Short mmCIF file of C-alpha atoms and ligand atoms in Angstrom, two decimals:
data_model
loop_
_atom_site.label_atom_id
_atom_site.label_comp_id
_atom_site.label_asym_id
_atom_site.label_seq_id
_atom_site.Cartn_x
_atom_site.Cartn_y
_atom_site.Cartn_z
CA UNK A 741 13.49 -25.79 -91.68
CA UNK A 742 12.78 -26.84 -88.10
CA UNK A 743 9.99 -25.38 -85.97
CA UNK A 744 10.91 -21.72 -85.26
CA UNK A 745 13.17 -20.97 -82.33
CA UNK A 746 10.56 -19.22 -80.24
CA UNK A 747 8.27 -22.23 -80.46
CA UNK A 748 11.02 -24.64 -79.49
CA UNK A 749 12.04 -22.52 -76.52
CA UNK A 750 8.48 -22.08 -75.42
CA UNK A 751 7.70 -25.79 -75.76
CA UNK A 752 10.83 -26.58 -73.80
CA UNK A 753 9.88 -24.17 -71.07
CA UNK A 754 6.46 -25.71 -70.90
CA UNK A 755 7.83 -29.24 -70.62
CA UNK A 756 10.56 -28.35 -68.12
CA UNK A 757 8.38 -26.34 -65.82
CA UNK A 758 5.17 -28.20 -66.37
CA UNK A 759 1.78 -27.29 -67.86
CA UNK A 760 0.94 -24.97 -64.97
CA UNK A 761 3.59 -22.50 -65.92
CA UNK A 762 2.09 -19.42 -67.56
CA UNK A 763 3.98 -17.66 -70.31
CA UNK A 764 3.97 -13.96 -69.53
CA UNK A 765 2.42 -11.51 -71.92
CA UNK A 766 5.91 -10.14 -72.59
CA UNK A 767 7.12 -13.57 -73.69
CA UNK A 768 4.08 -13.97 -75.89
CA UNK A 769 4.79 -10.69 -77.64
CA UNK A 770 8.26 -11.88 -78.64
CA UNK A 771 6.85 -14.64 -80.81
CA UNK A 772 4.96 -12.36 -83.18
CA UNK A 773 6.87 -11.20 -86.22
CA UNK A 774 4.14 -9.62 -88.30
CA UNK A 775 0.72 -7.97 -88.13
CA UNK A 776 -2.26 -8.56 -90.33
CA UNK A 777 -4.16 -5.33 -90.77
CA UNK A 778 -7.95 -5.47 -90.84
CA UNK A 779 -9.94 -2.67 -92.37
CA UNK A 780 -13.67 -2.35 -92.28
CA UNK A 781 -15.27 0.53 -94.09
CA UNK A 782 -12.82 0.68 -96.95
CA UNK A 783 -13.64 -2.93 -97.74
CA UNK A 784 -16.92 -1.85 -99.28
CA UNK A 785 -15.64 0.73 -101.72
CA UNK A 786 -16.11 -1.29 -104.89
CA UNK A 787 -13.89 -0.41 -107.83
CA UNK A 788 -12.00 2.28 -105.90
CA UNK A 789 -10.97 -0.19 -103.29
CA UNK A 790 -7.34 -0.37 -104.38
CA UNK A 791 -7.01 3.41 -103.98
CA UNK A 792 -8.17 3.12 -100.40
CA UNK A 793 -5.87 0.20 -99.76
CA UNK A 794 -2.92 2.03 -101.30
CA UNK A 795 -3.60 5.11 -99.14
CA UNK A 796 -3.78 2.84 -96.11
CA UNK A 797 -0.44 1.24 -97.00
CA UNK A 798 1.14 4.71 -97.31
CA UNK A 799 -0.18 5.76 -93.90
CA UNK A 800 1.00 2.51 -92.32
CA UNK A 801 4.48 3.07 -93.78
CA UNK A 802 4.48 6.58 -92.30
CA UNK A 803 3.46 5.20 -88.90
CA UNK A 804 5.99 2.36 -88.71
CA UNK A 805 8.83 4.64 -89.76
CA UNK A 806 8.60 6.05 -86.25
CA UNK A 807 9.22 2.62 -84.70
CA UNK A 808 12.48 0.94 -83.85
CA UNK A 809 13.22 -1.78 -86.37
CA UNK A 810 12.55 -2.21 -90.06
CA UNK A 811 9.27 -3.30 -91.56
CA UNK A 812 7.90 -4.39 -94.88
CA UNK A 813 4.33 -3.38 -95.65
CA UNK A 814 2.65 -5.48 -98.34
CA UNK A 815 -0.76 -5.68 -99.89
CA UNK A 816 -1.79 -9.02 -101.34
CA UNK A 817 -5.20 -10.47 -102.17
CA UNK A 818 -7.21 -8.12 -100.02
CA UNK A 819 -4.82 -8.36 -97.10
CA UNK A 820 -2.29 -5.91 -95.72
CA UNK A 821 0.64 -7.31 -93.78
CA UNK A 822 3.23 -5.47 -91.75
CA UNK A 823 6.22 -7.77 -91.40
CA UNK A 824 9.17 -7.05 -89.14
CA UNK A 825 12.49 -7.50 -90.90
CA UNK A 826 14.49 -6.88 -87.74
CA UNK A 827 13.94 -6.96 -83.99
CA UNK A 828 11.19 -4.58 -82.98
CA UNK A 829 9.24 -3.37 -79.98
CA UNK A 830 5.78 -4.94 -80.04
CA UNK A 831 4.03 -2.32 -77.90
CA UNK A 832 5.57 0.62 -79.71
CA UNK A 833 4.59 -0.82 -83.08
CA UNK A 834 1.02 -1.47 -82.00
CA UNK A 835 0.74 2.06 -80.53
CA UNK A 836 1.86 3.53 -83.83
CA UNK A 837 -0.44 1.33 -85.90
CA UNK A 838 -3.29 2.54 -83.70
CA UNK A 839 -2.77 6.03 -85.15
CA UNK A 840 -3.57 4.91 -88.69
CA UNK A 841 -7.13 5.76 -89.69
CA UNK A 842 -8.74 3.02 -91.75
CA UNK A 843 -7.42 0.22 -89.55
CA UNK A 844 -10.20 -1.59 -87.72
CA UNK A 845 -8.06 -4.34 -86.23
CA UNK A 846 -4.40 -5.20 -85.73
CA UNK A 847 -3.75 -8.95 -85.58
CA UNK A 848 -0.36 -10.09 -84.29
CA UNK A 849 0.80 -12.89 -86.57
CA UNK A 850 3.21 -15.79 -86.30
CA UNK A 851 4.36 -17.14 -89.62
CA UNK A 852 6.10 -20.38 -90.40
CA UNK A 853 7.47 -22.06 -93.48
CA UNK A 854 5.30 -24.71 -95.08
CA UNK A 855 6.93 -27.99 -94.09
CA UNK A 856 3.99 -30.29 -94.24
CA UNK A 857 0.88 -30.79 -92.21
CA UNK A 858 2.52 -32.49 -89.24
CA UNK A 859 4.87 -29.56 -88.64
CA UNK A 860 1.94 -27.18 -89.01
CA UNK A 861 0.11 -29.13 -86.30
CA UNK A 862 3.11 -28.89 -83.98
CA UNK A 863 3.46 -25.18 -84.58
CA UNK A 864 -0.23 -24.60 -83.85
CA UNK A 865 -0.05 -26.61 -80.63
CA UNK A 866 2.93 -24.55 -79.51
CA UNK A 867 1.17 -21.31 -80.54
CA UNK A 868 -1.94 -22.13 -78.53
CA UNK A 869 0.23 -23.28 -75.62
CA UNK A 870 1.94 -19.93 -75.53
CA UNK A 871 -0.88 -17.52 -76.27
CA UNK A 872 -3.55 -19.18 -74.13
CA UNK A 873 -2.03 -20.42 -70.87
CA UNK A 874 -5.59 -21.08 -69.64
CA UNK A 875 -6.81 -23.97 -71.71
CA UNK A 876 -10.46 -24.24 -70.63
CA UNK A 877 -11.56 -22.29 -73.70
CA UNK A 878 -13.61 -22.96 -76.79
CA UNK A 879 -12.07 -22.51 -80.23
CA UNK A 880 -12.74 -22.73 -83.90
CA UNK A 881 -10.16 -23.24 -86.62
CA UNK A 882 -10.65 -20.97 -89.59
CA UNK A 883 -8.30 -21.91 -92.39
CA UNK A 884 -7.99 -19.96 -95.60
CA UNK A 885 -6.14 -21.47 -98.49
CA UNK A 886 -4.89 -18.54 -100.57
CA UNK A 887 -2.36 -20.86 -102.25
CA UNK A 888 -4.50 -23.39 -104.05
CA UNK A 889 -1.78 -26.00 -104.56
CA UNK A 890 -1.72 -26.76 -100.85
CA UNK A 891 -2.60 -30.48 -100.63
CA UNK A 892 -5.49 -30.04 -98.18
CA UNK A 893 -8.54 -27.84 -98.63
CA UNK A 894 -9.78 -25.44 -95.94
CA UNK A 895 -12.30 -27.89 -94.48
CA UNK A 896 -9.65 -30.59 -94.19
CA UNK A 897 -7.23 -28.20 -92.50
CA UNK A 898 -9.95 -27.08 -90.07
CA UNK A 899 -10.85 -30.57 -88.98
CA UNK A 900 -7.25 -31.87 -89.01
CA UNK A 901 -5.89 -29.04 -86.87
CA UNK A 902 -8.99 -29.21 -84.65
CA UNK A 903 -8.22 -32.85 -83.79
CA UNK A 904 -4.52 -32.16 -83.20
CA UNK A 905 -5.45 -29.42 -80.75
CA UNK A 906 -8.04 -31.53 -78.94
CA UNK A 907 -5.44 -34.29 -78.54
CA UNK A 908 -2.85 -31.86 -77.17
CA UNK A 909 -5.24 -29.93 -74.93
CA UNK A 910 -8.16 -32.13 -73.88
CA UNK A 911 -9.58 -29.26 -71.77
CA UNK A 912 -10.29 -27.26 -74.90
CA UNK A 913 -13.57 -27.57 -76.78
CA UNK A 914 -14.68 -26.78 -80.30
CA UNK A 915 -17.48 -24.24 -80.71
CA UNK A 916 -18.17 -23.36 -84.33
CA UNK A 917 -20.80 -20.70 -83.53
CA UNK A 918 -19.40 -18.45 -80.80
CA UNK A 919 -15.85 -19.62 -80.08
CA UNK A 920 -13.75 -17.79 -77.52
CA UNK A 921 -10.73 -18.24 -79.75
CA UNK A 922 -10.95 -17.89 -83.51
CA UNK A 923 -7.74 -19.49 -84.71
CA UNK A 924 -7.00 -18.24 -88.19
CA UNK A 925 -4.59 -20.07 -90.46
CA UNK A 926 -3.76 -18.53 -93.81
CA UNK A 927 -1.89 -20.68 -96.27
CA UNK A 928 0.21 -18.54 -98.58
CA UNK A 929 3.86 -18.92 -99.59
CA UNK A 930 4.34 -19.04 -95.85
CA UNK A 931 1.70 -19.98 -93.32
CA UNK A 932 0.27 -17.23 -91.14
CA UNK A 933 -1.29 -17.94 -87.78
CA UNK A 934 -3.27 -15.40 -85.77
CA UNK A 935 -6.10 -15.31 -83.28
CA UNK A 936 -6.01 -11.96 -81.53
CA UNK A 937 -7.42 -8.67 -82.75
CA UNK A 938 -6.31 -5.40 -81.18
CA UNK A 939 -8.83 -2.66 -82.06
CA UNK A 940 -7.62 0.03 -84.47
CA UNK A 941 -8.90 3.61 -84.65
CA UNK A 942 -11.41 2.99 -87.47
CA UNK A 943 -12.19 5.76 -89.96
CA UNK A 944 -10.77 6.11 -93.44
CA UNK A 945 -7.14 6.36 -94.57
CA UNK A 946 -5.93 9.96 -94.70
CA UNK A 947 -5.60 11.12 -98.28
CA UNK A 948 -8.72 9.42 -99.61
CA UNK A 949 -11.01 12.36 -98.87
CA UNK A 950 -9.30 15.44 -100.28
CA UNK A 951 -7.74 18.15 -98.16
CA UNK A 952 -9.06 20.82 -95.78
CA UNK A 953 -7.62 23.82 -93.95
CA UNK A 954 -7.76 23.67 -90.16
CA UNK A 955 -7.84 26.92 -88.19
CA UNK A 956 -5.51 25.80 -85.47
CA UNK A 957 -5.26 27.85 -82.29
CA UNK A 958 -3.46 26.85 -79.13
CA UNK A 959 -6.71 25.79 -77.45
CA UNK A 960 -8.24 22.44 -76.65
CA UNK A 961 -10.82 22.35 -79.41
CA UNK A 962 -9.17 22.91 -82.77
CA UNK A 963 -6.63 20.04 -82.55
CA UNK A 964 -9.54 17.71 -81.76
CA UNK A 965 -11.51 19.11 -84.70
CA UNK A 966 -8.58 18.43 -87.04
CA UNK A 967 -8.24 14.91 -85.71
CA UNK A 968 -11.93 14.20 -86.28
CA UNK A 969 -11.99 15.38 -89.88
CA UNK A 970 -8.73 13.55 -90.64
CA UNK A 971 -10.36 10.43 -89.28
CA UNK A 972 -12.74 10.55 -92.23
CA UNK A 973 -9.80 10.36 -94.63
CA UNK A 974 -9.19 14.08 -95.13
CA UNK A 975 -5.66 15.42 -95.35
CA UNK A 976 -5.07 18.45 -93.13
CA UNK A 977 -3.25 21.73 -93.68
CA UNK A 978 -3.41 24.34 -90.92
CA UNK A 979 -3.33 28.08 -90.36
CA UNK A 980 -2.42 29.84 -87.13
CA UNK A 981 -2.88 33.56 -86.50
CA UNK A 982 -0.53 35.16 -84.08
CA UNK A 983 -0.07 38.72 -82.92
CA UNK A 984 3.51 39.39 -81.95
CA UNK A 985 4.59 41.00 -79.68
CA UNK A 986 1.20 40.59 -77.94
CA UNK A 987 1.49 36.84 -78.38
CA UNK A 988 4.83 35.25 -77.66
CA UNK A 989 7.17 32.93 -79.51
CA UNK A 990 6.25 30.30 -76.92
CA UNK A 991 2.56 30.59 -77.82
CA UNK A 992 3.52 29.93 -81.44
CA UNK A 993 5.74 27.01 -80.44
CA UNK A 994 2.77 25.55 -78.56
CA UNK A 995 0.74 25.54 -81.78
CA UNK A 996 3.62 23.91 -83.68
CA UNK A 997 3.77 21.28 -80.91
CA UNK A 998 0.02 20.69 -81.19
CA UNK A 999 0.28 20.34 -84.97
CA UNK A 1000 3.04 17.81 -84.39
CA UNK A 1001 0.86 15.78 -82.03
CA UNK A 1002 -2.01 15.83 -84.52
CA UNK A 1003 0.35 14.85 -87.34
CA UNK A 1004 0.81 11.48 -85.68
CA UNK A 1005 -2.63 10.72 -87.07
CA UNK A 1006 -2.79 12.92 -90.12
CA UNK A 1007 0.65 12.68 -91.63
CA UNK A 1008 2.73 15.83 -92.28
CA UNK A 1009 0.86 19.12 -91.79
CA UNK A 1010 1.66 22.30 -93.72
CA UNK A 1011 1.19 24.96 -91.05
CA UNK A 1012 0.79 28.54 -92.24
CA UNK A 1013 1.64 31.10 -89.58
CA UNK A 1014 0.01 34.45 -90.27
CA UNK A 1015 0.99 37.66 -88.52
CA UNK A 1016 -2.35 39.17 -87.55
CA UNK A 1017 -1.12 42.05 -85.37
CA UNK A 1018 -1.64 44.98 -87.72
CA UNK A 1019 -5.05 43.73 -88.78
CA UNK A 1020 -6.14 43.36 -85.17
CA UNK A 1021 -4.80 46.79 -84.19
CA UNK A 1022 -6.58 48.37 -87.13
CA UNK A 1023 -9.89 46.70 -86.26
CA UNK A 1024 -9.35 47.79 -82.66
CA UNK A 1025 -8.88 51.34 -83.81
CA UNK A 1026 -11.81 51.49 -86.22
CA UNK A 1027 -14.60 49.25 -84.89
CA UNK A 1028 -16.74 49.10 -81.73
CA UNK A 1029 -14.96 46.99 -79.18
CA UNK A 1030 -17.87 44.71 -78.40
CA UNK A 1031 -17.74 43.56 -82.06
CA UNK A 1032 -13.99 43.03 -82.17
CA UNK A 1033 -14.01 39.27 -81.81
CA UNK A 1034 -16.61 38.75 -84.51
CA UNK A 1035 -14.92 41.07 -86.98
CA UNK A 1036 -11.55 39.53 -86.22
CA UNK A 1037 -12.92 36.08 -86.72
CA UNK A 1038 -14.45 37.13 -90.04
CA UNK A 1039 -10.99 38.25 -91.17
CA UNK A 1040 -9.42 35.01 -89.94
CA UNK A 1041 -11.93 33.08 -92.02
CA UNK A 1042 -11.35 35.24 -95.09
CA UNK A 1043 -7.59 34.80 -94.88
CA UNK A 1044 -7.83 31.07 -94.11
CA UNK A 1045 -10.14 30.65 -97.09
CA UNK A 1046 -7.75 32.52 -99.35
CA UNK A 1047 -4.86 30.20 -98.40
CA UNK A 1048 -7.17 27.19 -98.60
CA UNK A 1049 -8.15 27.98 -102.17
CA UNK A 1050 -4.54 28.52 -103.19
CA UNK A 1051 -3.53 25.17 -101.76
CA UNK A 1052 -6.42 23.13 -103.15
CA UNK A 1053 -8.22 22.65 -99.86
CA UNK A 1054 -11.90 21.84 -100.26
CA UNK A 1055 -13.09 23.26 -96.95
CA UNK A 1056 -12.21 24.94 -93.66
CA UNK A 1057 -12.26 23.29 -90.24
CA UNK A 1058 -12.77 25.01 -86.90
CA UNK A 1059 -13.11 23.82 -83.32
CA UNK A 1060 -16.34 25.74 -82.72
CA UNK A 1061 -19.19 24.34 -80.66
CA UNK A 1062 -22.55 26.05 -80.25
CA UNK A 1063 -22.74 28.34 -77.25
CA UNK A 1064 -19.28 27.66 -75.87
CA UNK A 1065 -18.30 31.35 -75.90
CA UNK A 1066 -19.83 34.60 -77.19
CA UNK A 1067 -18.29 34.12 -80.61
CA UNK A 1068 -19.91 30.71 -80.94
CA UNK A 1069 -23.60 31.46 -80.43
CA UNK A 1070 -25.79 30.63 -83.42
CA UNK A 1071 -25.87 34.35 -84.29
CA UNK A 1072 -22.09 34.69 -84.06
CA UNK A 1073 -21.47 31.55 -86.07
CA UNK A 1074 -23.80 32.82 -88.77
CA UNK A 1075 -21.89 36.11 -88.86
CA UNK A 1076 -18.52 34.33 -89.10
CA UNK A 1077 -19.77 31.88 -91.64
CA UNK A 1078 -21.13 34.56 -93.92
CA UNK A 1079 -17.73 35.54 -95.29
CA UNK A 1080 -16.88 32.01 -96.45
CA UNK A 1081 -17.69 30.42 -99.76
CA UNK A 1082 -15.98 27.11 -98.97
CA UNK A 1083 -17.83 24.74 -96.65
CA UNK A 1084 -16.81 25.16 -93.01
CA UNK A 1085 -16.61 21.89 -91.14
CA UNK A 1086 -17.21 22.13 -87.39
CA UNK A 1087 -17.03 18.55 -86.15
CA UNK A 1088 -17.42 19.60 -82.49
CA UNK A 1089 -20.54 21.64 -83.06
CA UNK A 1090 -22.76 19.55 -80.78
CA UNK A 1091 -20.13 18.50 -78.25
CA UNK A 1092 -19.90 19.55 -74.62
CA UNK A 1093 -16.51 20.69 -73.40
CA UNK A 1094 -16.04 17.51 -71.37
CA UNK A 1095 -16.59 15.36 -74.43
CA UNK A 1096 -14.00 17.39 -76.31
CA UNK A 1097 -11.56 17.10 -73.39
CA UNK A 1098 -12.00 13.32 -73.42
CA UNK A 1099 -10.89 13.13 -77.04
CA UNK A 1100 -8.06 15.63 -76.44
CA UNK A 1101 -6.79 13.36 -73.68
CA UNK A 1102 -7.10 10.31 -75.83
CA UNK A 1103 -5.07 11.85 -78.66
CA UNK A 1104 -2.60 13.35 -76.21
CA UNK A 1105 -3.10 17.03 -77.09
CA UNK A 1106 -4.79 18.07 -73.85
CA UNK A 1107 -1.68 18.62 -71.72
CA UNK A 1108 -0.16 20.86 -74.39
CA UNK A 1109 -3.42 22.73 -75.04
CA UNK A 1110 -3.79 23.79 -71.41
CA UNK A 1111 -0.33 25.36 -71.19
CA UNK A 1112 -1.07 28.95 -70.21
CA UNK A 1113 0.09 30.97 -73.21
CA UNK A 1114 -1.80 33.91 -74.59
CA UNK A 1115 -4.01 33.66 -77.67
CA UNK A 1116 -4.51 36.54 -80.08
CA UNK A 1117 -8.30 36.29 -79.67
CA UNK A 1118 -8.15 36.83 -75.93
CA UNK A 1119 -5.77 39.78 -76.01
CA UNK A 1120 -8.07 42.15 -77.80
CA UNK A 1121 -11.26 40.72 -76.41
CA UNK A 1122 -13.94 43.09 -75.09
CA UNK A 1123 -15.36 42.78 -71.58
CA UNK A 1124 -18.85 42.34 -72.97
CA UNK A 1125 -18.68 41.01 -76.52
CA UNK A 1126 -21.88 40.89 -78.54
CA UNK A 1127 -23.55 37.51 -78.39
CA UNK A 1128 -26.19 38.30 -81.01
CA UNK A 1129 -24.34 40.24 -83.65
CA UNK A 1130 -26.50 41.88 -86.27
CA UNK A 1131 -25.02 41.17 -89.68
CA UNK A 1132 -26.05 44.49 -91.19
CA UNK A 1133 -24.40 46.39 -88.38
CA UNK A 1134 -21.25 44.25 -88.56
CA UNK A 1135 -20.99 44.83 -92.31
CA UNK A 1136 -21.48 48.56 -91.80
CA UNK A 1137 -18.73 48.69 -89.22
CA UNK A 1138 -16.39 46.73 -91.45
CA UNK A 1139 -16.79 49.60 -93.93
CA UNK A 1140 -14.75 51.68 -91.44
CA UNK A 1141 -11.81 49.48 -92.42
CA UNK A 1142 -12.03 50.19 -96.14
CA UNK A 1143 -9.03 52.45 -96.37
CA UNK A 1144 -6.31 50.08 -95.30
CA UNK A 1145 -7.67 46.58 -94.71
CA UNK A 1146 -7.00 45.15 -98.16
CA UNK A 1147 -3.40 46.19 -98.03
CA UNK A 1148 -3.01 44.77 -94.51
CA UNK A 1149 -4.49 41.44 -95.55
CA UNK A 1150 -2.25 41.33 -98.59
CA UNK A 1151 0.81 41.98 -96.45
CA UNK A 1152 -0.23 39.30 -93.97
CA UNK A 1153 -0.63 36.80 -96.81
CA UNK A 1154 2.68 37.79 -98.34
CA UNK A 1155 4.46 37.16 -95.06
CA UNK A 1156 2.83 33.76 -94.56
CA UNK A 1157 5.43 31.61 -92.77
CA UNK A 1158 5.14 27.98 -93.82
CA UNK A 1159 6.25 25.33 -91.34
CA UNK A 1160 6.08 21.68 -92.35
CA UNK A 1161 5.26 19.75 -89.22
CA UNK A 1162 5.66 16.00 -88.95
CA UNK A 1163 6.56 13.28 -86.49
P1 ATP G 1226 -9.85 26.43 -79.37
O1 ATP G 1226 -9.89 25.65 -78.11
O2 ATP G 1226 -9.75 25.58 -80.58
O3 ATP G 1226 -8.84 27.55 -79.31
P2 ATP G 1226 -11.84 28.17 -78.44
O4 ATP G 1226 -12.83 27.49 -77.61
O5 ATP G 1226 -10.75 28.93 -77.78
O6 ATP G 1226 -11.27 27.12 -79.47
P3 ATP G 1226 -12.34 30.48 -80.13
O7 ATP G 1226 -11.16 31.19 -79.60
O8 ATP G 1226 -13.64 31.19 -80.26
O9 ATP G 1226 -12.68 29.14 -79.37
O10 ATP G 1226 -12.00 29.95 -81.54
C1 ATP G 1226 -12.90 29.20 -82.28
C2 ATP G 1226 -12.15 28.54 -83.41
O11 ATP G 1226 -11.53 29.52 -84.22
C3 ATP G 1226 -11.01 27.67 -82.92
O12 ATP G 1226 -11.45 26.37 -82.60
C4 ATP G 1226 -10.09 27.68 -84.10
O13 ATP G 1226 -10.55 26.78 -85.09
C5 ATP G 1226 -10.25 29.10 -84.63
N1 ATP G 1226 -9.24 30.00 -84.03
C6 ATP G 1226 -9.33 30.78 -82.95
N2 ATP G 1226 -8.18 31.43 -82.71
C7 ATP G 1226 -7.34 31.09 -83.69
C8 ATP G 1226 -5.99 31.43 -84.02
N3 ATP G 1226 -5.27 32.27 -83.27
N4 ATP G 1226 -5.44 30.87 -85.11
C9 ATP G 1226 -6.14 30.00 -85.87
N5 ATP G 1226 -7.40 29.64 -85.61
C10 ATP G 1226 -8.00 30.17 -84.53
MG1 MG G 1227 -8.97 29.51 -78.59
#
């Protein structure tokens, strides 16, 4: 097979228009037909490594399904490749790969058939010509011979390709310690060439760390909290409490939209929508109003925990951060926490609002979170809620609810509306 079309066209362009001509970034992108996926933390997981790699492959498949074009995702000898089988949009594919936790780097790859060393040299010269229009750079060739019957060993490939490049581009220099360009050549059935690394999101592949139940409101914080726990490999289910007709259909839709945005990173989310109206009204009727929020939040946690246990979640997640509002003082958090037996993960606990907003912007939930729809917590909120709730008093006031609360909770659970949210 001859040198691939893109290389011929690029070489021709270079020779027609002269060395000064710079290939645009857009032209460069067209030459890549695959991505090598780098992963950091999961590389050190010993015997379980294949489980982590398999989870990563699954998440990558989920991410590239959203892209135009068809892709093959393969795992071979400690490498994961995403190969395009059809035309595809480079930027869109990279954006989607950037949502896959566990990826530390995305390397755009050019691959060629093995047609002997001379052809390899030509292909590399064309590659460098296209990707690095400025030639006054240092480089190092880093060959890896995964196919051992290749006639040259890695050292021979390194020095051979190094000389070919120095002949073609005398302005370039070799630097084996801190090269500006690390030119990687992997010899497999085909030969893979790459030198660029686009940073991935890091973290661990979703699905390697069990599952947790996110209390998802329409605010800024809880979507970010879900994102952060998912980043550590945890699969996310969610629960949303609404209070129709006090909260609208649009407020609920906003939460579904937020779950959808988060699901870009987490994979499909099972969202449980719980009608909380009668419980809230009953608490409103029976308990002191300055304790409403705390007592309500204790019931939210109880119900969330019930669903969590039924769906094999190993913990709850909230978007709480110390001192942000009255219900998030240390005293209030202790009162809310007391009703839970599962661990409650609060990844934003030490974050300032601005830090949370930064992440919300980065993951694209912020604009949706600030849409002005009512939340069930704010509708029944007291003017002066307690900031230092006394647990004994709270428990005593919850006794006022004894007559009907169990039945109301049961009804709420029975009417759980499950929405499966995905991209
Ligand atoms: P957020 O921005 O996430 O709404 P917030 O700053 O408004 O948080 P609170 O209203 O006190 O804070 O809620 C604290 C946490 O309780 C939320 O981060 C969320 O995890 C959970 N929560 C609050 N309201 C609801 C709701 N209606 N449904 C589900 N979870 C909720
Ligand atoms: Mg809120």
